[in-house]
mmCIF file of C-alpha atoms and ligand atoms in Angstrom:
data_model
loop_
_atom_site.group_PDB
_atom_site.id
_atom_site.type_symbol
_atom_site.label_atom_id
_atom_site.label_comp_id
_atom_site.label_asym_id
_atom_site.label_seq_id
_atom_site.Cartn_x
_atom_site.Cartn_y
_atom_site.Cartn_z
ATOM 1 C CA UNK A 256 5.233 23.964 -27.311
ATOM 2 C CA UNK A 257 1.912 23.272 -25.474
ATOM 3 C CA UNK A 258 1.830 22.207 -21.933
ATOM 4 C CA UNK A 259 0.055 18.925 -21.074
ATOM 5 C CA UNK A 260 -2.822 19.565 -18.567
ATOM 6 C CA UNK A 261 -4.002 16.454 -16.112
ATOM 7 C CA UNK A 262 -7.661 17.180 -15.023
ATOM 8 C CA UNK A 263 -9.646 14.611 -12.973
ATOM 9 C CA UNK A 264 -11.261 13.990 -9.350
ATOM 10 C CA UNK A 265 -9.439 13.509 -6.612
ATOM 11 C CA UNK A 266 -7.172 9.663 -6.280
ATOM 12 C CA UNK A 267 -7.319 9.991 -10.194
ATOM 13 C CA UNK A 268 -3.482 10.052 -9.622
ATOM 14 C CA UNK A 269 -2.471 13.165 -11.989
ATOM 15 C CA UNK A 270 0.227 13.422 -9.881
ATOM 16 C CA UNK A 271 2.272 9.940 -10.433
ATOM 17 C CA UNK A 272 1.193 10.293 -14.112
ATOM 18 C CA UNK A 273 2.356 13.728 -14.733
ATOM 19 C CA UNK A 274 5.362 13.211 -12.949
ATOM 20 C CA UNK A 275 5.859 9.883 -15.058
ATOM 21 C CA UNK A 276 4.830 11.544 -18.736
ATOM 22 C CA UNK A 277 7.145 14.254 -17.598
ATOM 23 C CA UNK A 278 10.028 12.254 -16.896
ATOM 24 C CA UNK A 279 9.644 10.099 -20.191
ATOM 25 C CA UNK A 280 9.377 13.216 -22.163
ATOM 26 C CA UNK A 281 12.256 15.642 -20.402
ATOM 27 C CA UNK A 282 9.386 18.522 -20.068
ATOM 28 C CA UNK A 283 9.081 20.585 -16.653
ATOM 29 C CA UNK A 284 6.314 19.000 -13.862
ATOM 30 C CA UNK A 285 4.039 21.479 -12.434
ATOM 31 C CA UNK A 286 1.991 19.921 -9.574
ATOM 32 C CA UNK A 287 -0.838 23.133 -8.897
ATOM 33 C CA UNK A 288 -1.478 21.345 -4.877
ATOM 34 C CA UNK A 289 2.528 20.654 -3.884
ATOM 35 C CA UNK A 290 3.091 24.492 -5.925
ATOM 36 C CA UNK A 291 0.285 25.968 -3.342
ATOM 37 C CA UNK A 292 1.654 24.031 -0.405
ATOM 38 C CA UNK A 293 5.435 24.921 -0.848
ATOM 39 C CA UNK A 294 3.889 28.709 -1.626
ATOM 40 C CA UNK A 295 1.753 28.817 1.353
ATOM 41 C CA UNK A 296 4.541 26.953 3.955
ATOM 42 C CA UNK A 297 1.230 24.638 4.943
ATOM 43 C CA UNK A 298 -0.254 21.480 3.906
ATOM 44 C CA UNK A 299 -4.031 21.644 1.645
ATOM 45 C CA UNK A 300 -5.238 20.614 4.821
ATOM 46 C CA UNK A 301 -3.706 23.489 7.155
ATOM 47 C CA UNK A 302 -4.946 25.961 4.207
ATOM 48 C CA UNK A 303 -8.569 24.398 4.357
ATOM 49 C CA UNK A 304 -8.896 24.341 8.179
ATOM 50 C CA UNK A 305 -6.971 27.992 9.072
ATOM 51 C CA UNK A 306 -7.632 29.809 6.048
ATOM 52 C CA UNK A 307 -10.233 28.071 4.820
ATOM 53 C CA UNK A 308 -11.544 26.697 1.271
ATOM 54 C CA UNK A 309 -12.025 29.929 -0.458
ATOM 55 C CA UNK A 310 -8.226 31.197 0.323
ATOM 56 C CA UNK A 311 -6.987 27.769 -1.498
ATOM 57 C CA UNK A 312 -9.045 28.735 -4.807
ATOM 58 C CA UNK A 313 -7.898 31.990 -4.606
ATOM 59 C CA UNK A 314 -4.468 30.363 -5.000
ATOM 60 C CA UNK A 315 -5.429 28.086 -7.320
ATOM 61 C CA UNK A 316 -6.881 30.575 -9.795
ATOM 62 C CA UNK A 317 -3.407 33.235 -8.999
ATOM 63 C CA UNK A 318 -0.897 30.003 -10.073
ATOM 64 C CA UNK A 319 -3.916 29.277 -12.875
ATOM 65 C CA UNK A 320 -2.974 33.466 -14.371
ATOM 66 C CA UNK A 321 1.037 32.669 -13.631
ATOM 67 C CA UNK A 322 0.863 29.325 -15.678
ATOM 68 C CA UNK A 323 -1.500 30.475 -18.746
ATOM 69 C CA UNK A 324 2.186 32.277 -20.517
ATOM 70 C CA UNK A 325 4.237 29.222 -19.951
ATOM 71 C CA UNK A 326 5.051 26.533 -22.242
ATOM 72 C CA UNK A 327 6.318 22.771 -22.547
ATOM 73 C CA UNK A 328 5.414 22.052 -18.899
ATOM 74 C CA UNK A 329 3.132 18.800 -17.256
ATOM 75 C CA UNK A 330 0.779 20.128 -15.508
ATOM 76 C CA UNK A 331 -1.083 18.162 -12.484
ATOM 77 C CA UNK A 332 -4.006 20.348 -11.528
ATOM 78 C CA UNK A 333 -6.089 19.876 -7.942
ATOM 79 C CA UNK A 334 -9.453 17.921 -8.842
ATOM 80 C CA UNK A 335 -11.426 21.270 -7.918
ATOM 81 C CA UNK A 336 -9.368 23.305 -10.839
ATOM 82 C CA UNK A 337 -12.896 22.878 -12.912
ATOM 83 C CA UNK A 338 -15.071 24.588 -10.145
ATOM 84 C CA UNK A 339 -13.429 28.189 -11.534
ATOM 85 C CA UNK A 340 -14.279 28.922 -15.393
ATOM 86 C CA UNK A 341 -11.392 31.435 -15.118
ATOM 87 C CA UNK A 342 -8.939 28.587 -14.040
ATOM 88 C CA UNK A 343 -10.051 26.597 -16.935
ATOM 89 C CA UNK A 344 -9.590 29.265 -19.898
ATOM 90 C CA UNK A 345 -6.481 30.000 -18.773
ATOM 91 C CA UNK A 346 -5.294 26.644 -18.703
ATOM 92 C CA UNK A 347 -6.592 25.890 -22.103
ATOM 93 C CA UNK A 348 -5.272 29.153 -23.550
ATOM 94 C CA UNK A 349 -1.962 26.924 -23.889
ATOM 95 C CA UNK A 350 -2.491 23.437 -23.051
ATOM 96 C CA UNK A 351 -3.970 20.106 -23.903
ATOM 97 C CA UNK A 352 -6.362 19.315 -21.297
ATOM 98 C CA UNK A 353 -6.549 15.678 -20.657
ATOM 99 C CA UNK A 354 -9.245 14.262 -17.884
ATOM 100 C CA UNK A 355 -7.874 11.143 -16.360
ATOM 101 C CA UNK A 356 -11.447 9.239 -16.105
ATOM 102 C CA UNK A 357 -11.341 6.654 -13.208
ATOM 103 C CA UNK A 358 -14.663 4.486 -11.526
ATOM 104 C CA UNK A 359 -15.902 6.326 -8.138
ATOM 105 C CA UNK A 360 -15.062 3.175 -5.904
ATOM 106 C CA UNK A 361 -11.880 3.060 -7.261
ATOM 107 C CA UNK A 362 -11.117 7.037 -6.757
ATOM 108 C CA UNK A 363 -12.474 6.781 -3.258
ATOM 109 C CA UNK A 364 -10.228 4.367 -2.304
ATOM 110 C CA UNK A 365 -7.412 5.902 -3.241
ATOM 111 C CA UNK A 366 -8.160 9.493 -2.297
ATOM 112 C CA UNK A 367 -9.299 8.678 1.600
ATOM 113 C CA UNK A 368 -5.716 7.152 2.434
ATOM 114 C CA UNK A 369 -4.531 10.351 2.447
ATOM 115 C CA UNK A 370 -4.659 12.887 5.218
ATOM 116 C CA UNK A 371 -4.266 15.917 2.232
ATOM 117 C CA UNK A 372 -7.855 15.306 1.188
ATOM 118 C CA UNK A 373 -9.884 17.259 3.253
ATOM 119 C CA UNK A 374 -12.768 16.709 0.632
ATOM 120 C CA UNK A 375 -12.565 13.203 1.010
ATOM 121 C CA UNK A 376 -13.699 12.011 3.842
ATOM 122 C CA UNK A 377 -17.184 10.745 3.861
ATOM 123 C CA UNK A 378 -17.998 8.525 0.814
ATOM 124 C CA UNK A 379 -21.562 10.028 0.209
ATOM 125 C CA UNK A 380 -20.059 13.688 -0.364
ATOM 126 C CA UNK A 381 -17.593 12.341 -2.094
ATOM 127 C CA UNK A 382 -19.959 11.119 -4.604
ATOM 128 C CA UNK A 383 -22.114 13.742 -4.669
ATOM 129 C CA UNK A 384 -19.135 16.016 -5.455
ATOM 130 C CA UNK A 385 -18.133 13.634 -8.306
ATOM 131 C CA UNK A 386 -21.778 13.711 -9.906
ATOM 132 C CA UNK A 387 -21.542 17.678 -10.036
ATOM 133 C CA UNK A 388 -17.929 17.907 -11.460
ATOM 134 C CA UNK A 389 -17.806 14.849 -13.963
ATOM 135 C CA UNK A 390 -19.629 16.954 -16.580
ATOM 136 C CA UNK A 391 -17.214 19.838 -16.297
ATOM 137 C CA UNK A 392 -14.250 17.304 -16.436
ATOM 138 C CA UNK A 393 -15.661 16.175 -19.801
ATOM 139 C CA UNK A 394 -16.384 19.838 -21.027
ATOM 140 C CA UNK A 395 -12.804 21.158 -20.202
ATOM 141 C CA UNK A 396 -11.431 18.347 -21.461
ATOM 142 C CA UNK A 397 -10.001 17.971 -25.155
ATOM 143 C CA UNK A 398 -8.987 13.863 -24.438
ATOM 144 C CA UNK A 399 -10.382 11.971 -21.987
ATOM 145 C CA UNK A 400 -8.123 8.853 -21.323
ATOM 146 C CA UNK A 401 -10.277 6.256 -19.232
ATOM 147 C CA UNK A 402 -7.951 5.022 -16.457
ATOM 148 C CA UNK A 403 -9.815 2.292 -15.193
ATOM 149 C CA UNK A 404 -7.164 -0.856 -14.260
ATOM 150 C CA UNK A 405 -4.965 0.459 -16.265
ATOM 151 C CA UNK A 406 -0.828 0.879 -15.532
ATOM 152 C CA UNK A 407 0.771 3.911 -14.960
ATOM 153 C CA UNK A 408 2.641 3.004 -17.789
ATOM 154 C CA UNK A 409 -0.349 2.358 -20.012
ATOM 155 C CA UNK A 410 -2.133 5.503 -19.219
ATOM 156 C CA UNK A 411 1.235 7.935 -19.694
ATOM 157 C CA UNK A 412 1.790 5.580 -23.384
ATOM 158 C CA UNK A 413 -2.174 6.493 -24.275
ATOM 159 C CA UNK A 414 -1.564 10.673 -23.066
ATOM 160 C CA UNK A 415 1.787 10.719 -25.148
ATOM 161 C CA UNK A 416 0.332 9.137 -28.280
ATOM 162 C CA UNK A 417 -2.572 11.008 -28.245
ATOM 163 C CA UNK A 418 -0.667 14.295 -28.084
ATOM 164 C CA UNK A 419 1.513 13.006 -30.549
ATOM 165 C CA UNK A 420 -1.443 11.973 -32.931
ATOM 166 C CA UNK A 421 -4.619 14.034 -32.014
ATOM 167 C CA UNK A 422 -6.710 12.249 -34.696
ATOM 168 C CA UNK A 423 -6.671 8.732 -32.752
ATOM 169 C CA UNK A 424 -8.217 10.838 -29.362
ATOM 170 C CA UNK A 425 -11.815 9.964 -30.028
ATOM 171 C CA UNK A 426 -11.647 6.404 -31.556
ATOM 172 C CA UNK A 427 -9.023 4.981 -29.849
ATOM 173 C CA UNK A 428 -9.145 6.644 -26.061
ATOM 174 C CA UNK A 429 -11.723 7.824 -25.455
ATOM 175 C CA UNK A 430 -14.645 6.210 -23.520
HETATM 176 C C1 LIG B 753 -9.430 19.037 -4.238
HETATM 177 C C2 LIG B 753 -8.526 18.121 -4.690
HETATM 178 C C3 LIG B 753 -7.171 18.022 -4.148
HETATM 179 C C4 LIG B 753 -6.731 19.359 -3.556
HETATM 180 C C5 LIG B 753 -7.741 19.844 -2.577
HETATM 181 C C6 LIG B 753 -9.114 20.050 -3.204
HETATM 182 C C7 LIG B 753 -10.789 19.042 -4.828
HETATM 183 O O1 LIG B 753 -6.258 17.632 -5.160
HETATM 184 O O2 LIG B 753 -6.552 20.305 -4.578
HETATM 185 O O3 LIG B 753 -7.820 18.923 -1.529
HETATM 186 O O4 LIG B 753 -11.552 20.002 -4.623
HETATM 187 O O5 LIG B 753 -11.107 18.081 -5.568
HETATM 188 P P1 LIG B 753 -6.208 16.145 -5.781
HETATM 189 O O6 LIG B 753 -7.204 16.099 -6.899
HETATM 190 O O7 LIG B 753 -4.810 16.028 -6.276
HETATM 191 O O8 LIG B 753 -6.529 15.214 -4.689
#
């Protein structure tokens, strides 16, 4: 069985929604930033400051080559996952990529409440980031659910049917 892939900028929250698609389903949750943390004994932010950005891709793209073999998991990926093409074709080598699409005000204010987010701390980076990435979001991806005001609930309902029924992805969920 395929694994479920969560793409999407940072505060997109492919965390709660993996964990939530996972739990409705019974599958096994991978989250790629808590896997890295618990790996490295040190928060995203320790890794950034000590080790700095490059070390954390490294890691990203080694956990990237251990998950490309597995099946039936949920995976919730780091919103820089799309920055390595590597990362990417192993990912898709046996998953459904799905790109949790979100406004920028909206993923701003959820991704600066958190001290993890060492990329998100000034709003005009943060956009600029955004602008570069969104088209590689949309390339990866193979559904793109739009997010916007939408429940938890509603967005792990629109991921499971569209897994379940591939031919409503572009006419139904896609915006
Ligand atoms: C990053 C996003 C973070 C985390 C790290 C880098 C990024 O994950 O991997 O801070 O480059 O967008 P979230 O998308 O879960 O915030």
């Amino acid at each position: 069985m395929k694994n479920i892939a969560l793409i999407g900028y940072m505060g997109a929250g492919k965390t709660t929604i993996g964990s939530v698609v996972a739990s409705c389903t019974g599958l096994r949750f991978v989250d790629t930033d808590k896997y890295i943390v618990n790996r490295a004994h040190k928060s995203i932010k320790g890794i950034f400051e000590e080790d700095g950005e490059s070390t954390f891709r490294i890691m990203e793209n080694k956990l990237c080559r251990f998950l490309e073999n597995r099946s039936g998991l949920i995976i919730a990926t780091g919103g820089g996952i799309i920055l390595n093409e590597d990362n990417m074709a192993r990912l898709k080598k046996n998953s459904a990529v799905v790109y949790i699409k979100n406004d920028i005000e909206t993923l701003y204010d959820r991704a600066k409440k958190t001290e993890a987010r060492p990329l998100a701390t000034d709003f005009e980076d943060f956009v600029r980031r955004y602008m570069d990435r969104e088209p590689l979001y949309v390339k990866y991806a193979d559904i793109v659910v739009d997010a916007e005001g939408k429940s938890v609930e509603d967005i792990t309902m629109d991921i499971l049917m569209i897994c379940l029924y591939p031919g409503l992805k572009k006419k139904y969920f896609s915006s």
